Amino acid sequence: MYKSEQLANSIKQLIENGSLKANEKLPSLRDQVNRSGLSLMTVLNAYQELESQGLIYSVEKSGYFVAELFSPLSLSSTHNPTVSLNAKIEINSLVFNYLKSIQPSEIVPLGSAFPNHELLNPPKLIQIMGQLTRNKKNFEQNINLPPGNFELRKLIAQRYGMQGIPTQPDDIVITSGCLDALNLSLQALTKAGDYILLQETIFYGAWQIAERLGLKVVTIPEHPQEGFDIEAFEQAIQTYPIKVCWFMLNCHNPIGFTVSEKIKFQIAKLLHEHQIYLIEDDVYEELFYRGTKPLSMKYFDQQNLVLHCSSFSKTLGSTFRIGWVYAGKFSEHIQHLQLMSTISANTLMQNALVEFISNHHYEKHLRVLRRNLEKNKRIFFEYFKKNLPTGCEIHNYAGGYFLWLTLPSHISSMTLYEHLIQQNIGVAPSQLFNVQQAQKNHLRINCSFSWTIEIEMAVKQLIANISD
Amino acid sequence: MYKSEQLANSIKQLIENGSLKANEKLPSLRDQVNRSGLSLMTVLNAYQELESQGLIYSVEKSGYFVAELFSPLSLSSTHNPTVSLNAKIEINSLVFNYLKSIQPSEIVPLGSAFPNHELLNPPKLIQIMGQLTRNKKNFEQNINLPPGNFELRKLIAQRYGMQGIPTQPDDIVITSGCLDALNLSLQALTKAGDYILLQETIFYGAWQIAERLGLKVVTIPEHPQEGFDIEAFEQAIQTYPIKVCWFMLNCHNPIGFTVSEKIKFQIAKLLHEHQIYLIEDDVYEELFYRGTKPLSMKYFDQQNLVLHCSSFSKTLGSTFRIGWVYAGKFSEHIQHLQLMSTISANTLMQNALVEFISNHHYEKHLRVLRRNLEKNKRIFFEYFKKNLPTGCEIHNYAGGYFLWLTLPSHISSMTLYEHLIQQNIGVAPSQLFNVQQAQKNHLRINCSFSWTIEIEMAVKQLIANISD
């Protein structure tokens, strides 16, 4: 045992000091035995230890290879799928400082994650809120204990049903926003030290929560055409003992793609074969512009492996902070976790949503919202297309309200953000969405705003800064 | 090493099978060496291992003693302070099922933790809410990122200042209720495996959160006269490497006592000497009836060791779900944790509270609320005093809205609760507040309600069930 540890440590040093390069093949077991004079069992133990630490990976019939800790996103260049284990996660302070910096009202909110408020908070919903608050009785109700307001859960269940996903109200747990749903789901499914799989470019909340829970994070890069790289996914789950995946597949934040049904079906098949759970962040599911609402992974899930999380914050407004998780058999576990944190999402807000949705106002509102988001984003896109300097690329997809810009590789989007915030313009640099910091030259632009003089001036200034 | 483990295991068995009784002195190290033929080092290692497992404790100059795993609350009988390490925590399902059982509107809410809604939600606050919701602009504000609404933090800081506790708005973090504040504070201060110290009888949320975070929980019993047992506290922190305490010292839930300033001063002194943090659950601080508001531990805290948690839920209503923590130098850490869970407490509710408090409505409301709670509780107390069978005791203190009843020792309050819930009457059995289940014959009764026929009938039925 001692000898195998010693061998593992010395190989680890070679990897860490760069003597062994990423994807370099290690000596075969037999070679290593001959070379070192150690027993086969000792060498095998050492290799397995290194594999469990994510420092090397095995390929069937080929042997062991050095794992790559940093893998560049290559949405537009040649594509080499690489699976990465991330040694250390530290993104919390970065995100925190970023969010504080774009908060003041004088900052043009091109870096915001929330859609233009003016398109949300429909008058009918405000009217319902007004009516509810006029009656003291509505304040005197019992708190909505977990799993939350029954009528609201029934309405949410019906909406799943309309997409061919059979759902009972008791499958749903109401939460204080989508992030709360995602956080509770990950807590329910994991314990410290477990392996989880993330997309390489993802909403920063996933990184923060994984860091907090002490999870080992493996990432797969985006596929340049399909958005989701099924080959890298298969490689990842064969290499690491992944317990839970956390994916966003519809109107992906920050990039914008929506993954095809064919690939979703393949993902589901692999999840089932390997009995891996999926936490699906689907907070933009209602903001797809073309045809019907895209299917969620829940649709393809026959074995209750998918916990589907969403909310009303991106469609009705952040004042509501009401989200939910399709928790299925994990409902009770998640409710237990709620009983030690928030206890309950806001009761009054849940009541207002019940009245709004049950009177068919939600569908009407969503139609108008999608039309306006699409219209506003198109204006941004045309302007960028016309005015961005050569060497830039615009990733424009039919959904959501973000454009993802690839800048010339010599530009650091973090430096650009720091310059722009001095000029009262907020933009979201790629470093927020990619903890490995491999992507340094992308920007997420919030295009949900009307094309006012102020917005045009800010976009012009942004482009001037890129061109400098 | 082997020998000491073997010795530790055999002593452990003697403790577990009852051969060694609680508080029995173990053979001295020297005796054990002579008796066993083992070396002094082996015996010492074995004793230290047992101590670290909480199975035995050491007393300076006296030796080692068997720890007591179950220590009865003796509020009214002879008092033997005993410190306990709790081997396993499992209260979550019990609490969960209890809360669900008392939720239906047909259950008479004598078991509720919330005060009578009719005394909360003052008309002026409802009016402010109505005004805010009439204006769409109030829904279009940016979400209140952590640490929350500045004006509200300023008002809360001023209230601390009025009690002689110098406070800046940046010391305060707004949360989604007090439990959220407590949970975030404990997360910020601990990691799995740390020792925390709780009062033996305490709000069940503390147990649930400790369980979730994988903490080792040591408890100290209540003092029959003082409420808080300073001697047991000193013993506990000398015996175990306590990192954080979590205490409720004002209008204690469920018992009701308020600890004297003299004892609070002594607690602060010991915290400072041992550099131990205190999370103070002070959610009932405004509901003390006699004289001025009792001082919090924050008043005695010179070194920023106290994180003081409170909320508006028990004074203004559970619809608001706005709490806070006086986090001081831990503010940023707690904000980071918020950014991965709820992100923000409700923005609209925070705005409403700002207007309500800054226009001096809160103090007026609190005066009326205290008067009504005191009045209602007195009627309950008089009725119980007159009608409870002999062998019962009523613990009645000047604050809050709970009475704590001690029933004859042959009565299990859990069984009583189960009978009563069948008759649509909710009461809170002692088992909810004492994970060691040592206290089996107490009830917490919510006395915030007006003395209606329905309430009188329910109390009569409760007493009949006790007398049976």
Short mmCIF file of N, CA and C in Angstrom, two decimals, chain A residues 20-105:
data_model
loop_
_atom_site.label_atom_id
_atom_site.label_comp_id
_atom_site.label_asym_id
_atom_site.label_seq_id
_atom_site.Cartn_x
_atom_site.Cartn_y
_atom_site.Cartn_z
N LEU A 20 4.80 15.44 -17.43
CA LEU A 20 3.83 14.65 -18.20
C LEU A 20 2.76 15.61 -18.71
N LYS A 21 2.57 15.63 -20.03
CA LYS A 21 1.63 16.59 -20.63
C LYS A 21 0.22 16.01 -20.71
N ALA A 22 -0.74 16.91 -20.83
CA ALA A 22 -2.14 16.49 -20.99
C ALA A 22 -2.26 15.54 -22.17
N ASN A 23 -3.04 14.50 -21.98
CA ASN A 23 -3.33 13.49 -23.01
C ASN A 23 -2.13 12.62 -23.39
N GLU A 24 -1.03 12.79 -22.68
CA GLU A 24 0.13 11.92 -22.92
C GLU A 24 -0.18 10.54 -22.33
N LYS A 25 0.24 9.51 -23.06
CA LYS A 25 -0.02 8.14 -22.59
C LYS A 25 0.97 7.80 -21.47
N LEU A 26 0.48 7.19 -20.40
CA LEU A 26 1.37 6.70 -19.35
C LEU A 26 1.94 5.35 -19.78
N PRO A 27 3.08 4.96 -19.23
CA PRO A 27 3.58 3.60 -19.51
C PRO A 27 2.49 2.58 -19.20
N SER A 28 2.44 1.53 -19.97
CA SER A 28 1.45 0.48 -19.69
C SER A 28 1.77 -0.14 -18.34
N LEU A 29 0.82 -0.86 -17.79
CA LEU A 29 1.02 -1.48 -16.47
C LEU A 29 2.27 -2.37 -16.50
N ARG A 30 2.36 -3.18 -17.55
CA ARG A 30 3.47 -4.14 -17.68
C ARG A 30 4.82 -3.39 -17.77
N ASP A 31 4.86 -2.34 -18.62
CA ASP A 31 6.09 -1.53 -18.74
C ASP A 31 6.50 -0.96 -17.39
N GLN A 32 5.48 -0.44 -16.69
CA GLN A 32 5.77 0.20 -15.41
C GLN A 32 6.31 -0.82 -14.40
N VAL A 33 5.76 -2.03 -14.45
CA VAL A 33 6.24 -3.10 -13.57
C VAL A 33 7.71 -3.40 -13.87
N ASN A 34 8.00 -3.56 -15.15
CA ASN A 34 9.39 -3.87 -15.55
C ASN A 34 10.33 -2.74 -15.16
N ARG A 35 9.86 -1.51 -15.41
CA ARG A 35 10.68 -0.35 -15.17
C ARG A 35 11.00 -0.14 -13.69
N SER A 36 9.96 -0.39 -12.85
CA SER A 36 10.08 -0.02 -11.44
C SER A 36 10.44 -1.18 -10.52
N GLY A 37 10.23 -2.38 -11.00
CA GLY A 37 10.42 -3.52 -10.12
C GLY A 37 9.31 -3.70 -9.10
N LEU A 38 8.23 -2.90 -9.23
CA LEU A 38 7.08 -3.04 -8.32
C LEU A 38 6.15 -4.14 -8.84
N SER A 39 5.27 -4.61 -7.96
CA SER A 39 4.35 -5.66 -8.40
C SER A 39 3.23 -5.07 -9.26
N LEU A 40 2.59 -5.90 -10.04
CA LEU A 40 1.48 -5.45 -10.89
C LEU A 40 0.39 -4.81 -10.04
N MET A 41 0.11 -5.42 -8.90
CA MET A 41 -0.95 -4.91 -8.02
C MET A 41 -0.61 -3.51 -7.51
N THR A 42 0.65 -3.28 -7.18
CA THR A 42 1.09 -1.98 -6.69
C THR A 42 0.88 -0.91 -7.77
N VAL A 43 1.29 -1.23 -8.98
CA VAL A 43 1.17 -0.27 -10.09
C VAL A 43 -0.31 0.00 -10.39
N LEU A 44 -1.11 -1.05 -10.41
CA LEU A 44 -2.54 -0.89 -10.69
C LEU A 44 -3.19 -0.01 -9.62
N ASN A 45 -2.85 -0.27 -8.36
CA ASN A 45 -3.40 0.57 -7.27
C ASN A 45 -3.02 2.04 -7.46
N ALA A 46 -1.79 2.29 -7.84
CA ALA A 46 -1.33 3.67 -8.03
C ALA A 46 -2.10 4.33 -9.15
N TYR A 47 -2.25 3.61 -10.28
CA TYR A 47 -2.97 4.19 -11.42
C TYR A 47 -4.45 4.46 -11.05
N GLN A 48 -5.03 3.52 -10.33
CA GLN A 48 -6.45 3.71 -9.96
C GLN A 48 -6.62 4.88 -9.01
N GLU A 49 -5.66 5.06 -8.13
CA GLU A 49 -5.71 6.19 -7.21
C GLU A 49 -5.64 7.51 -8.00
N LEU A 50 -4.72 7.56 -8.96
CA LEU A 50 -4.59 8.78 -9.78
C LEU A 50 -5.86 9.02 -10.60
N GLU A 51 -6.46 7.92 -11.06
CA GLU A 51 -7.69 8.07 -11.83
C GLU A 51 -8.81 8.61 -10.95
N SER A 52 -8.89 8.12 -9.71
CA SER A 52 -9.95 8.57 -8.82
C SER A 52 -9.77 10.04 -8.45
N GLN A 53 -8.51 10.51 -8.51
CA GLN A 53 -8.25 11.93 -8.26
C GLN A 53 -8.46 12.78 -9.51
N GLY A 54 -8.78 12.11 -10.62
CA GLY A 54 -9.04 12.86 -11.85
C GLY A 54 -7.78 13.31 -12.55
N LEU A 55 -6.64 12.83 -12.13
CA LEU A 55 -5.39 13.28 -12.75
C LEU A 55 -5.08 12.51 -14.02
N ILE A 56 -5.54 11.26 -14.10
CA ILE A 56 -5.38 10.50 -15.34
C ILE A 56 -6.72 9.87 -15.69
N TYR A 57 -6.86 9.44 -16.93
CA TYR A 57 -8.09 8.74 -17.31
C TYR A 57 -7.71 7.51 -18.11
N SER A 58 -8.60 6.54 -18.15
CA SER A 58 -8.30 5.31 -18.87
C SER A 58 -9.15 5.25 -20.13
N VAL A 59 -8.58 4.72 -21.19
CA VAL A 59 -9.32 4.49 -22.43
C VAL A 59 -9.24 2.99 -22.70
N GLU A 60 -10.40 2.39 -22.91
CA GLU A 60 -10.45 0.93 -23.05
C GLU A 60 -9.49 0.46 -24.14
N LYS A 61 -8.79 -0.56 -23.85
CA LYS A 61 -7.83 -1.21 -24.76
C LYS A 61 -6.64 -0.32 -25.14
N SER A 62 -6.57 0.91 -24.63
CA SER A 62 -5.43 1.77 -24.98
C SER A 62 -4.53 2.07 -23.80
N GLY A 63 -5.09 2.08 -22.61
CA GLY A 63 -4.27 2.35 -21.44
C GLY A 63 -4.66 3.64 -20.74
N TYR A 64 -3.71 4.21 -20.00
CA TYR A 64 -3.98 5.38 -19.17
C TYR A 64 -3.35 6.62 -19.78
N PHE A 65 -4.05 7.76 -19.66
CA PHE A 65 -3.59 9.02 -20.22
C PHE A 65 -3.70 10.13 -19.18
N VAL A 66 -2.86 11.16 -19.35
CA VAL A 66 -2.90 12.30 -18.44
C VAL A 66 -4.14 13.14 -18.76
N ALA A 67 -4.92 13.47 -17.71
CA ALA A 67 -6.13 14.27 -17.91
C ALA A 67 -5.76 15.72 -18.21
N GLU A 68 -6.63 16.40 -18.93
CA GLU A 68 -6.40 17.78 -19.30
C GLU A 68 -7.18 18.65 -18.33
N LEU A 69 -6.52 19.53 -17.63
CA LEU A 69 -7.24 20.35 -16.65
C LEU A 69 -7.89 21.57 -17.30
N PHE A 70 -7.35 22.04 -18.38
CA PHE A 70 -7.93 23.20 -19.05
C PHE A 70 -8.25 22.86 -20.49
N SER A 71 -9.51 22.99 -20.86
CA SER A 71 -9.87 22.66 -22.24
C SER A 71 -10.61 23.83 -22.86
N PRO A 72 -10.09 24.39 -23.94
CA PRO A 72 -10.69 25.57 -24.53
C PRO A 72 -12.04 25.27 -25.18
N LEU A 73 -12.96 26.22 -25.06
CA LEU A 73 -14.21 26.13 -25.82
C LEU A 73 -13.90 26.43 -27.27
N SER A 74 -14.48 25.66 -28.13
CA SER A 74 -14.13 25.85 -29.54
C SER A 74 -15.40 25.88 -30.37
N LEU A 75 -16.30 26.75 -29.97
CA LEU A 75 -17.59 26.79 -30.66
C LEU A 75 -17.42 27.06 -32.14
N SER A 76 -16.37 27.77 -32.53
CA SER A 76 -16.28 28.15 -33.93
C SER A 76 -15.00 27.65 -34.59
N SER A 77 -14.11 27.03 -33.82
CA SER A 77 -12.89 26.54 -34.44
C SER A 77 -12.94 25.02 -34.53
N THR A 78 -11.83 24.40 -34.78
CA THR A 78 -11.85 22.93 -34.85
C THR A 78 -12.22 22.37 -33.49
N HIS A 79 -12.86 21.22 -33.52
CA HIS A 79 -13.50 20.72 -32.31
C HIS A 79 -12.79 19.47 -31.80
N ASN A 80 -12.23 19.56 -30.60
CA ASN A 80 -11.63 18.39 -29.96
C ASN A 80 -12.32 18.17 -28.62
N PRO A 81 -13.27 17.25 -28.58
CA PRO A 81 -13.96 17.10 -27.31
C PRO A 81 -13.00 16.62 -26.23
N THR A 82 -12.95 17.37 -25.12
CA THR A 82 -12.12 16.94 -24.00
C THR A 82 -12.94 17.08 -22.74
N VAL A 83 -12.77 16.08 -21.91
CA VAL A 83 -13.47 16.05 -20.65
C VAL A 83 -12.49 16.50 -19.59
N SER A 84 -12.94 17.37 -18.68
CA SER A 84 -11.99 17.90 -17.70
C SER A 84 -12.50 17.73 -16.29
N LEU A 85 -11.60 17.36 -15.42
CA LEU A 85 -11.89 17.42 -13.99
C LEU A 85 -11.27 18.69 -13.46
N ASN A 86 -12.03 19.43 -12.70
CA ASN A 86 -11.56 20.73 -12.24
C ASN A 86 -11.02 20.62 -10.84
N ALA A 87 -9.74 20.88 -10.71
CA ALA A 87 -9.05 20.65 -9.45
C ALA A 87 -9.62 21.54 -8.34
N LYS A 88 -9.78 22.80 -8.62
CA LYS A 88 -10.25 23.69 -7.58
C LYS A 88 -11.24 24.69 -8.18
N ILE A 89 -12.25 24.99 -7.44
CA ILE A 89 -13.27 25.88 -7.94
C ILE A 89 -13.20 27.18 -7.15
N GLU A 90 -13.09 28.29 -7.80
CA GLU A 90 -13.11 29.58 -7.11
C GLU A 90 -13.69 30.63 -8.04
N ILE A 91 -14.97 30.82 -7.93
CA ILE A 91 -15.62 31.76 -8.83
C ILE A 91 -16.50 32.71 -8.04
N ASN A 92 -16.71 32.37 -6.77
CA ASN A 92 -17.67 33.08 -5.96
C ASN A 92 -17.39 34.58 -5.86
N SER A 93 -16.17 34.95 -5.55
CA SER A 93 -15.85 36.36 -5.37
C SER A 93 -15.98 37.11 -6.68
N LEU A 94 -15.57 36.47 -7.75
CA LEU A 94 -15.67 37.06 -9.08
C LEU A 94 -17.12 37.41 -9.40
N VAL A 95 -18.00 36.44 -9.23
CA VAL A 95 -19.42 36.64 -9.51
C VAL A 95 -20.00 37.72 -8.61
N PHE A 96 -19.64 37.64 -7.35
CA PHE A 96 -20.15 38.57 -6.36
C PHE A 96 -19.79 40.01 -6.73
N ASN A 97 -18.51 40.21 -7.03
CA ASN A 97 -18.07 41.57 -7.38
C ASN A 97 -18.70 42.03 -8.69
N TYR A 98 -18.86 41.11 -9.60
CA TYR A 98 -19.49 41.45 -10.87
C TYR A 98 -20.94 41.92 -10.64
N LEU A 99 -21.70 41.12 -9.90
CA LEU A 99 -23.11 41.47 -9.67
C LEU A 99 -23.25 42.82 -8.97
N LYS A 100 -22.36 43.07 -8.01
CA LYS A 100 -22.42 44.37 -7.32
C LYS A 100 -22.12 45.50 -8.30
N SER A 101 -21.17 45.27 -9.20
CA SER A 101 -20.73 46.35 -10.08
C SER A 101 -21.81 46.77 -11.07
N ILE A 102 -22.67 45.83 -11.49
CA ILE A 102 -23.68 46.19 -12.50
C ILE A 102 -25.00 46.61 -11.87
N GLN A 103 -25.05 46.60 -10.53
CA GLN A 103 -26.30 46.88 -9.81
C GLN A 103 -26.76 48.34 -9.89
N PRO A 104 -25.86 49.33 -9.79
CA PRO A 104 -26.34 50.72 -9.73
C PRO A 104 -27.19 51.10 -10.95
N SER A 105 -28.17 51.97 -10.73
CA SER A 105 -29.13 52.27 -11.79
C SER A 105 -28.49 53.04 -12.95
#
